PDB file of C-alpha atoms in Angstrom:
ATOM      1  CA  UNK A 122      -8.757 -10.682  13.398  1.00 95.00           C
ATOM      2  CA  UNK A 123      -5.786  -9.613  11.054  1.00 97.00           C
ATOM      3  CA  UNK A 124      -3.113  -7.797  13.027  1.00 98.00           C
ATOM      4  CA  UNK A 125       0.588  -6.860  11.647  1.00 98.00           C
ATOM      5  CA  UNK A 126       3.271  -4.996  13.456  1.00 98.00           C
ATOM      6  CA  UNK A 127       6.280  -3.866  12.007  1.00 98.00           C
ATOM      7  CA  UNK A 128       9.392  -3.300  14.491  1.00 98.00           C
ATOM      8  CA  UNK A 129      13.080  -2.381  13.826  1.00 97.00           C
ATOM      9  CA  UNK A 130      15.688   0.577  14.284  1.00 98.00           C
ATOM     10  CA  UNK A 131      14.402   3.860  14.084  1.00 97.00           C
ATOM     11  CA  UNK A 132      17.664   5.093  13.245  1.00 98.00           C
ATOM     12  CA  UNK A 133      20.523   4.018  10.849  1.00 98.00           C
ATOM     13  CA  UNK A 134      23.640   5.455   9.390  1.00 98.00           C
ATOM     14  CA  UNK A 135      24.462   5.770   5.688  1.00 98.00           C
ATOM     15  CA  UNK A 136      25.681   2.498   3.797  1.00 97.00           C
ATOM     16  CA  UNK A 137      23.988   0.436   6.495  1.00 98.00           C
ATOM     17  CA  UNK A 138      21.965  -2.308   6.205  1.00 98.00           C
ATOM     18  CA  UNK A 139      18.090  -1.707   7.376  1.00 98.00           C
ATOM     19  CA  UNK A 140      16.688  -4.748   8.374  1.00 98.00           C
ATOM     20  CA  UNK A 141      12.657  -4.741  10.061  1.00 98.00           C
ATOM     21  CA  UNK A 142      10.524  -7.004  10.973  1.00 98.00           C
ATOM     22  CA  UNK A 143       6.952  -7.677  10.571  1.00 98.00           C
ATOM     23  CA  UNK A 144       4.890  -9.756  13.476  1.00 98.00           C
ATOM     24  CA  UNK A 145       1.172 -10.602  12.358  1.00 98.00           C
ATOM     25  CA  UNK A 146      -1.371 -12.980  13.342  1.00 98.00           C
ATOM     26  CA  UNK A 147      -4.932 -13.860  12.323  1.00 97.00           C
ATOM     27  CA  UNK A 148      -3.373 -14.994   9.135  1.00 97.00           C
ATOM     28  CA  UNK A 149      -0.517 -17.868   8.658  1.00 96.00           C
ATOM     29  CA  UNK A 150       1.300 -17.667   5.658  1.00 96.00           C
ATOM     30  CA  UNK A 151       1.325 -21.327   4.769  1.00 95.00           C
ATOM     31  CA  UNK A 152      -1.923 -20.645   4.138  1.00 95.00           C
ATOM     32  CA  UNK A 153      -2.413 -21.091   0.265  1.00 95.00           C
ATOM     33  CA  UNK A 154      -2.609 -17.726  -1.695  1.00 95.00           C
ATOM     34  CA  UNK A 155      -1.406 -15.416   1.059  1.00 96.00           C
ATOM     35  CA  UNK A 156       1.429 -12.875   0.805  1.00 97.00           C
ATOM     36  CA  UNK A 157       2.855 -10.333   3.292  1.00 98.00           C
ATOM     37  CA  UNK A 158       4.395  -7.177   1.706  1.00 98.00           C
ATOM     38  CA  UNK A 159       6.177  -3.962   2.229  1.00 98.00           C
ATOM     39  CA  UNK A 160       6.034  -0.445   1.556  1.00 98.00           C
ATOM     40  CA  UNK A 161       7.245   2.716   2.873  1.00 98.00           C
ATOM     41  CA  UNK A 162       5.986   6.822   2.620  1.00 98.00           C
ATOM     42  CA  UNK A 163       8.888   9.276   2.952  1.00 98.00           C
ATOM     43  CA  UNK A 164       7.612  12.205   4.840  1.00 97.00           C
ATOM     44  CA  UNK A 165       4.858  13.909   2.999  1.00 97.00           C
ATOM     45  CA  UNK A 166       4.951  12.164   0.137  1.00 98.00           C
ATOM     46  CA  UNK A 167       3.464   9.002  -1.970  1.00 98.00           C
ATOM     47  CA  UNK A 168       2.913   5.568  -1.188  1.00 98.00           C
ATOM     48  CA  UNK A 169       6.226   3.024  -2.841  1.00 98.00           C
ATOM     49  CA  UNK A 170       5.847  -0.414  -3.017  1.00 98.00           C
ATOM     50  CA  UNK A 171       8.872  -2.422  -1.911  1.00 98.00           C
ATOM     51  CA  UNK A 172       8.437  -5.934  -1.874  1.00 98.00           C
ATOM     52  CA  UNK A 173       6.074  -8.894  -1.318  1.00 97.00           C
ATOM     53  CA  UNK A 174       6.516 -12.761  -0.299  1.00 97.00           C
ATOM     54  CA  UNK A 175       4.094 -15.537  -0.990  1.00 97.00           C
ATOM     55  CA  UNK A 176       3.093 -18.706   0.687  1.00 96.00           C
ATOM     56  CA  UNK A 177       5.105 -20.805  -1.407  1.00 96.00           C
ATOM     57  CA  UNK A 178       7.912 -18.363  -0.977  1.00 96.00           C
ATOM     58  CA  UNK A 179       7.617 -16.847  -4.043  1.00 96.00           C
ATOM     59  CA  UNK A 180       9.147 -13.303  -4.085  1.00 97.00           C
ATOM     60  CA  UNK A 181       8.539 -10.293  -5.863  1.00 96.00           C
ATOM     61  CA  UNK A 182      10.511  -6.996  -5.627  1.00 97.00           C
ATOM     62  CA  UNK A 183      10.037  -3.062  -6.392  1.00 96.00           C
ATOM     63  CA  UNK A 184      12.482  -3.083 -10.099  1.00 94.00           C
ATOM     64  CA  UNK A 185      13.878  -0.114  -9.175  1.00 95.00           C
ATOM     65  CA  UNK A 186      15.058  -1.404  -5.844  1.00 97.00           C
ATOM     66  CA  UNK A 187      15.562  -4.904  -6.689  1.00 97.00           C
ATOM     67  CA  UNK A 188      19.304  -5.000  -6.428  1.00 98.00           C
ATOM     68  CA  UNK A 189      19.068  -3.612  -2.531  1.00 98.00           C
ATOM     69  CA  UNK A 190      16.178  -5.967  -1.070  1.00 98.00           C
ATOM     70  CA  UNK A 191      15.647  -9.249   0.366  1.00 98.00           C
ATOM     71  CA  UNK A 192      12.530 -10.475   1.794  1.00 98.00           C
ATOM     72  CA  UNK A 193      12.365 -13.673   3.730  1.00 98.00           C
ATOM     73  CA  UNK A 194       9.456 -15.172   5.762  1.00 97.00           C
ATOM     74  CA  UNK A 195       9.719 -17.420   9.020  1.00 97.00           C
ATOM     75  CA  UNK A 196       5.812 -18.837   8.986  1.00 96.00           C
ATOM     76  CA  UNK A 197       6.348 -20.876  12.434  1.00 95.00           C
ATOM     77  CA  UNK A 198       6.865 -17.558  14.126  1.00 97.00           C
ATOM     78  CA  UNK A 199       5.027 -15.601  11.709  1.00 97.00           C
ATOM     79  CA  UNK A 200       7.411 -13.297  10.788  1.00 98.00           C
ATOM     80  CA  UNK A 201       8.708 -11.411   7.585  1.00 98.00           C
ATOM     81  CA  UNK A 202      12.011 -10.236   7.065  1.00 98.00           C
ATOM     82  CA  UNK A 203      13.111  -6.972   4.991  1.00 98.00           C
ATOM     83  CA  UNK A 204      16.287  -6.139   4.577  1.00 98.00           C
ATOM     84  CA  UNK A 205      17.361  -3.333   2.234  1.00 98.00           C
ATOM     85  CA  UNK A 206      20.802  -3.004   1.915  1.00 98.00           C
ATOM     86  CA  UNK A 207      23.469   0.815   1.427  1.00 98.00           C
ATOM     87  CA  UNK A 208      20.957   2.893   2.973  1.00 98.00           C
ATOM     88  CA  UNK A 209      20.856   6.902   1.652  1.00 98.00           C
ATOM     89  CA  UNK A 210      19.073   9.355   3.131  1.00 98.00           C
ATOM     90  CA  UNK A 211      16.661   9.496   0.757  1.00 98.00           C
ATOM     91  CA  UNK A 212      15.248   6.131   1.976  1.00 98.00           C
ATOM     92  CA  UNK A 213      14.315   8.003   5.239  1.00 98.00           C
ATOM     93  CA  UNK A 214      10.515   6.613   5.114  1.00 98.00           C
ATOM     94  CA  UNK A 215       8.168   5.126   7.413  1.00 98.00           C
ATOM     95  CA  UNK A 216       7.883   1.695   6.488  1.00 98.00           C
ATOM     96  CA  UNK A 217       4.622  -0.491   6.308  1.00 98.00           C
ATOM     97  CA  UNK A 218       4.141  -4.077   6.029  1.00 98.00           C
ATOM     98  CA  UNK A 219       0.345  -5.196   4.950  1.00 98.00           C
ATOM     99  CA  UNK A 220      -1.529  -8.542   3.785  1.00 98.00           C
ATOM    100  CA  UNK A 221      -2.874  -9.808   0.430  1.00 97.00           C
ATOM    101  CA  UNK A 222      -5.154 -12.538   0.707  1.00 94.00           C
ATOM    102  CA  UNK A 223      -4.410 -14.083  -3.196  1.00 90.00           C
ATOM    103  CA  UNK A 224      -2.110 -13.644  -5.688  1.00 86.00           C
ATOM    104  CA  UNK A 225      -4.031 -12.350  -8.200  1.00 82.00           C
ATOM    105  CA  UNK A 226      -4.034  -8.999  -9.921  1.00 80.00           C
ATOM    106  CA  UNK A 227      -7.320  -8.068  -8.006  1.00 84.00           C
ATOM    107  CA  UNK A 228      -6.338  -8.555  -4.463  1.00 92.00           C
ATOM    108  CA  UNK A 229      -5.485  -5.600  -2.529  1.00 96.00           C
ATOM    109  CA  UNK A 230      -3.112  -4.727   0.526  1.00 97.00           C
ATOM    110  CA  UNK A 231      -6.423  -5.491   3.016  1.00 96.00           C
ATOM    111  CA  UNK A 232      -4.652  -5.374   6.387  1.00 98.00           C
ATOM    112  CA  UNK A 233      -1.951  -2.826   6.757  1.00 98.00           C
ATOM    113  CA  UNK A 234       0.618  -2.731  10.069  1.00 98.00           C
ATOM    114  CA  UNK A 235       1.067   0.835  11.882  1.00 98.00           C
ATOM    115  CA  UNK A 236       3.874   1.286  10.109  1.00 98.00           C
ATOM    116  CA  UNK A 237       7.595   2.580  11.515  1.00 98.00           C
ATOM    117  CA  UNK A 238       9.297   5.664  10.745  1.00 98.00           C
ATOM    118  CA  UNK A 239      13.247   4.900   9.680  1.00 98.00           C
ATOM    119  CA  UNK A 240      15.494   7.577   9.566  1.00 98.00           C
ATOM    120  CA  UNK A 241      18.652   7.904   7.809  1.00 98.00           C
ATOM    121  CA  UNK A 242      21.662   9.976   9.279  1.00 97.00           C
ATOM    122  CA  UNK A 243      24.907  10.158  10.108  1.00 96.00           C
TER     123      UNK A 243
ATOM    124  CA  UNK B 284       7.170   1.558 -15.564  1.00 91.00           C
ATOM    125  CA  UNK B 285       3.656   2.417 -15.113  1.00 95.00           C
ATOM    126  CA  UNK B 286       2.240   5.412 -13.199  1.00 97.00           C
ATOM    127  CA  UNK B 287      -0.462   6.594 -12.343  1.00 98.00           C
ATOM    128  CA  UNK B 288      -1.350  10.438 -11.944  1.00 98.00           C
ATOM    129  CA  UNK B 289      -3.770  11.697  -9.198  1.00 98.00           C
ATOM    130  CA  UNK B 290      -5.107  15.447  -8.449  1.00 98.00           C
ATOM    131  CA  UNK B 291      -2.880  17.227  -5.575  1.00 98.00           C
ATOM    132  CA  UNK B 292      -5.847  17.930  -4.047  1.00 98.00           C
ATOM    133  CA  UNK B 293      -9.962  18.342  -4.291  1.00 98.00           C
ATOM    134  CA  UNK B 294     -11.946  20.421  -2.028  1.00 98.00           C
ATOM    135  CA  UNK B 295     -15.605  19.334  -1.785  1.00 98.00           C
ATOM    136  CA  UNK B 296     -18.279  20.927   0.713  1.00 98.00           C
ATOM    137  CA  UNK B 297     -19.831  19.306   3.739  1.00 97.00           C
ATOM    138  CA  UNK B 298     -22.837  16.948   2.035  1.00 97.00           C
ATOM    139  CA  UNK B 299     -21.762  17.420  -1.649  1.00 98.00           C
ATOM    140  CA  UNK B 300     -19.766  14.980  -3.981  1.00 98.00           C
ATOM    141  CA  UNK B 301     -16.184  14.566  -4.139  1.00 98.00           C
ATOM    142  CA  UNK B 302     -14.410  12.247  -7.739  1.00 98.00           C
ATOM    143  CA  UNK B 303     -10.891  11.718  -7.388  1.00 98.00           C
ATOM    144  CA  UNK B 304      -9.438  10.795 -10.635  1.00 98.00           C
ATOM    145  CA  UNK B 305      -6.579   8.054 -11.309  1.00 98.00           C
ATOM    146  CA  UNK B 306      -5.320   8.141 -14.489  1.00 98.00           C
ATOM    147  CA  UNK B 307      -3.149   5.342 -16.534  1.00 97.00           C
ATOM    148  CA  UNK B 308      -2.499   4.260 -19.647  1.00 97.00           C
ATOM    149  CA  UNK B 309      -5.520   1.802 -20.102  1.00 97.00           C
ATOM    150  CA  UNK B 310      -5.758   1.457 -16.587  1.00 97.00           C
ATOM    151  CA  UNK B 311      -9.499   0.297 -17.417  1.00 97.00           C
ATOM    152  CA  UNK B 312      -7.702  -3.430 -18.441  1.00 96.00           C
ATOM    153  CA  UNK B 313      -6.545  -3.623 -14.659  1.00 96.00           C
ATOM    154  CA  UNK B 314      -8.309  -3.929 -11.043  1.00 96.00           C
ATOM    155  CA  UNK B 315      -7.928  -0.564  -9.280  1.00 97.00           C
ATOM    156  CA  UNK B 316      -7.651  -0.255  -5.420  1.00 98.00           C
ATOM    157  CA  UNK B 317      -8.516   2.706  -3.287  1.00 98.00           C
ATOM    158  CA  UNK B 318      -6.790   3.682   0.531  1.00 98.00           C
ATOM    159  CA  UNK B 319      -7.815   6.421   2.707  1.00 98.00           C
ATOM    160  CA  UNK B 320      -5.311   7.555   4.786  1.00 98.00           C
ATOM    161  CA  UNK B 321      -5.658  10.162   7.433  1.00 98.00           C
ATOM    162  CA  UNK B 322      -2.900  12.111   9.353  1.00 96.00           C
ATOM    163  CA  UNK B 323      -0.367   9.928  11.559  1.00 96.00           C
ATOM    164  CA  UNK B 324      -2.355   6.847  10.278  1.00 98.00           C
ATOM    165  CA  UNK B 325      -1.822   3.544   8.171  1.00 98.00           C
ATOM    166  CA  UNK B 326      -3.838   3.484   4.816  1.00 98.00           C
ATOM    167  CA  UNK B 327      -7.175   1.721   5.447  1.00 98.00           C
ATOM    168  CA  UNK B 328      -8.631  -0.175   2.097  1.00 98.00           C
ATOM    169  CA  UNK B 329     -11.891   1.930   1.066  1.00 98.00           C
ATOM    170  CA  UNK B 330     -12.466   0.383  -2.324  1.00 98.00           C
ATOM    171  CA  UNK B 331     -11.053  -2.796  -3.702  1.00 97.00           C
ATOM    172  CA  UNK B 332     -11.528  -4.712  -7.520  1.00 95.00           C
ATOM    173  CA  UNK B 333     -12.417  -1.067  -8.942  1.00 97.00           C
ATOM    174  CA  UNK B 334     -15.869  -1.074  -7.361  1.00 97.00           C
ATOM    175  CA  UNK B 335     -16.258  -3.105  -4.118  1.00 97.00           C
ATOM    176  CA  UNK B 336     -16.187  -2.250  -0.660  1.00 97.00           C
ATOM    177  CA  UNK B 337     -14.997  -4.486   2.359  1.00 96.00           C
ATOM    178  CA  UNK B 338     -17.255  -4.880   5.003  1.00 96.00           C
ATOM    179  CA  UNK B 339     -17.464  -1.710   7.651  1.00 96.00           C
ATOM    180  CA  UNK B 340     -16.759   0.936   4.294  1.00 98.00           C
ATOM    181  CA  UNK B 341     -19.715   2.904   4.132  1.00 97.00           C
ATOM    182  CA  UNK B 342     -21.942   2.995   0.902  1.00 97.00           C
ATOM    183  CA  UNK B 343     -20.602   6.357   0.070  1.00 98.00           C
ATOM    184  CA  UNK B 344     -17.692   5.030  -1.134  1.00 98.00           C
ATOM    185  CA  UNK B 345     -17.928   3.687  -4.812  1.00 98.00           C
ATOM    186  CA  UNK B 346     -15.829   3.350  -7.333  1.00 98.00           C
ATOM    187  CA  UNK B 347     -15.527   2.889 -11.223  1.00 98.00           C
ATOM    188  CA  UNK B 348     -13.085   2.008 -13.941  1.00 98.00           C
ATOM    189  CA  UNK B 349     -12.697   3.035 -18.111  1.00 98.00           C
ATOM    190  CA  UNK B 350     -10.622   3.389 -20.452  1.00 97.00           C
ATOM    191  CA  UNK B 351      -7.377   5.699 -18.764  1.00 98.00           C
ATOM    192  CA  UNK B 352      -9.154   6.815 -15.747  1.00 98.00           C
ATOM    193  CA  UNK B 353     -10.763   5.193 -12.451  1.00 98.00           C
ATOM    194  CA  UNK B 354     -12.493   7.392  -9.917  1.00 98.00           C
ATOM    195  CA  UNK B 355     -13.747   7.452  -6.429  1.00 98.00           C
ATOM    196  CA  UNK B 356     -16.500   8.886  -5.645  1.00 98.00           C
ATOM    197  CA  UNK B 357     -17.869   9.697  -2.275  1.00 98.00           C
ATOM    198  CA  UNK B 358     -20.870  11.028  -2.116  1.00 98.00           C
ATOM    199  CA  UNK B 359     -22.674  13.219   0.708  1.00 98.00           C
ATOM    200  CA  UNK B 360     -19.158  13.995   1.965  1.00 98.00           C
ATOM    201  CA  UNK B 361     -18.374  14.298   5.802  1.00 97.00           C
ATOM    202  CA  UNK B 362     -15.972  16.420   7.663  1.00 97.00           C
ATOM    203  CA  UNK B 363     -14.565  13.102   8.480  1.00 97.00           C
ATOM    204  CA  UNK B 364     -13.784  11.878   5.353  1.00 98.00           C
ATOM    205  CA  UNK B 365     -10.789  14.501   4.968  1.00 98.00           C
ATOM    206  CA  UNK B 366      -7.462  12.648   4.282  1.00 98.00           C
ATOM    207  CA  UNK B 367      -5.527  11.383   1.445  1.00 98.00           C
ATOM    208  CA  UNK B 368      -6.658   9.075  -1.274  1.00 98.00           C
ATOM    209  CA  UNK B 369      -4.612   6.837  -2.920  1.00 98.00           C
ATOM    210  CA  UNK B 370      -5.274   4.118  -6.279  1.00 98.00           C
ATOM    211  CA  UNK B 371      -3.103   1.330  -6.468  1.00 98.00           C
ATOM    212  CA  UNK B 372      -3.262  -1.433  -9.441  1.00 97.00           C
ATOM    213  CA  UNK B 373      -1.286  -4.564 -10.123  1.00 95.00           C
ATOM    214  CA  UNK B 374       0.790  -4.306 -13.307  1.00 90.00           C
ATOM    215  CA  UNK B 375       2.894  -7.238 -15.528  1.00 88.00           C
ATOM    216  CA  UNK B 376       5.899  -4.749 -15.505  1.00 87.00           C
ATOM    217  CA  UNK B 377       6.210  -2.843 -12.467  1.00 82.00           C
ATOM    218  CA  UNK B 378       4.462  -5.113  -9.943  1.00 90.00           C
ATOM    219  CA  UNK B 379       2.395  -2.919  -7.780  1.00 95.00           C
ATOM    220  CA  UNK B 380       1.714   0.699  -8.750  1.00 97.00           C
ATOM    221  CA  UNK B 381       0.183   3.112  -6.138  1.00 98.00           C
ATOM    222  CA  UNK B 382      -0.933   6.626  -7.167  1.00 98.00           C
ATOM    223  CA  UNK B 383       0.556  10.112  -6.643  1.00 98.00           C
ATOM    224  CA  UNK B 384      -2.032  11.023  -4.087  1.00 98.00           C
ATOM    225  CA  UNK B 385      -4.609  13.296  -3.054  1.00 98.00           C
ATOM    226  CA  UNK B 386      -5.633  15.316  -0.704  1.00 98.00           C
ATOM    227  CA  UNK B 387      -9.518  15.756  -0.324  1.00 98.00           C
ATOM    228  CA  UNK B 388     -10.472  18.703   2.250  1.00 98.00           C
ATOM    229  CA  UNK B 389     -14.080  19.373   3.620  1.00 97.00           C
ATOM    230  CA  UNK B 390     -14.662  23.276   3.294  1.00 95.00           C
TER     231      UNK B 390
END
C-alpha cells in the first residue's frame, strides 16, 4: 500500500525559504523507474506542477520556477526534500507531493499525499 | 509552454452523461491523464494513458484522445461524482501540464 505525507510550516514570511517534506512508504525510490514529485493548488484555483526526482536522482523542474527550486531525495529514510526559495504571497498554495511509477510520458501521478496548505504573510 | 484549456464547469443530471473536454495543440500525439478531486481532498487518478482505469475506478469512467481534444466521459452520472476534473499530459517543453479545471455538478 502506497502512502505519502507531506509535512512542513504552515506559515512563512516573505523572502523566506519554504522547505517541506514528503514521508511515503509502500514504494522505495531506489526502485528502478520511480519518481516522487510536487505540486501545489493556490486556493480555488488549478493544479501547478513543481518538480519531480527520479530513482537515479535525476531531476526535473516547473521552467517557470526553475531558478527558485531544489528537490533532493533521502531513499534510506524515504524522504523528499522541496525547497523553494524568496517566497511571495502569491505562492500561498497547498502543496502536494505524489508518485509516478516510470519515467515515461504515459505514467501518471498514481498516489497523491494529503497535501499541506502554506501560507505566505508577513 | 503548453496548455491545456478545460470548461469552467458542466452540469449533467442524475443518470445522464457528462464529456469534459481538454483541449491542446495536438494533444492527440501525447498520453492524457484524468484526476477527480472533490472538496478538501487530494486528486485521486480516474483515468490514466488516455483511456485506462486503475483498479477500484468504476467502468463509468472512460476516456478518449484525437487530434486537439481528449475527453472524459462518465456515463450514468451519480450525485457522487460531483467535483473537479482535471487532464494532465507529459510534454518535451514544459514537463508536466495539468488542465485549467472543471467543475462537474449533479442537478
Amino acid at each position: 500500500q502506497i502512502t505519502l505525507k507531506e509535512s512542513g510550516p504552515t506559515l512563512v514570511k516573505p523572502t523566506q525559504t519554504l522547505t517541506l517534506t514528503c514521508t511515503f512508504s509502500g514504494f522505495s525510490l531506489s526502485t528502478s523507474g520511480v519518481g516522487v514529485g510536487w505540486i501545489r493548488q493556490p486556493p480555488g484555483k488549478a493544479l501547478e506542477w513543481l518538480a519531480l526526482i527520479y530513482w537515479d536522482d535525476d531531476k526535473r523542474y516547473s521552467p517557470s520556477l526553475k531558478s527558485r527550486l531544489t528537490i533532493t531525495k533521502d531513499t534510506s529514510k524515504n524522504q523528499v526534500v522541496l525547497t523553494m526559495t524568496n517566497m511571495d504571497p502569491v505562492d500561498t498554495a497547498t502543496y502536494y507531493c505524489a508518485h509516478r511509477q516510470e519515467e515515461g510520458s504515459g505514467w501518471p501521478f498514481d498516489y497523491w499525499g494529503q497535501g499541506t496548505l502554506v501560507t505566505v504573510s508577513s | 509552454s503548453y496548455v491545456l484549456t478545460q470548461p469552467p464547469s458542466v452540469s449533467v443530471a442524475p443518470g445522464q452523461t457528462a464529456r469534459i473536454t481538454c483541449g491542446g495543440n495536438n494533444i492527440g500525439d501525447k498520453s492524457v491523464h484524468w484526476y477527480q478531486q472533490k472538496p478538501g481532498q487530494a486528486p485521486v487518478l480516474v483515468v490514466f494513458d488516455d483511456s485506462d482505469r486503475p483498479s477500484g475506478i468504476p467502468e463509468r469512467f472512460s476516456g478518449s484522445n484525437s487530434g486537439n481534444t481528449a475527453t472524459l466521459t462518465i456515463s450514468r452520472v451519480e450525485a457522487g461524482d460531483e467535483a473537479d476534473y482535471y487532464c494532465q499530459v507529459w510534454d518535451s517543453s514544459s514537463e508536466h501540464v495539468f488542465g485549467t479545471g472543471t467543475k462537474v455538478t449533479v442537478l
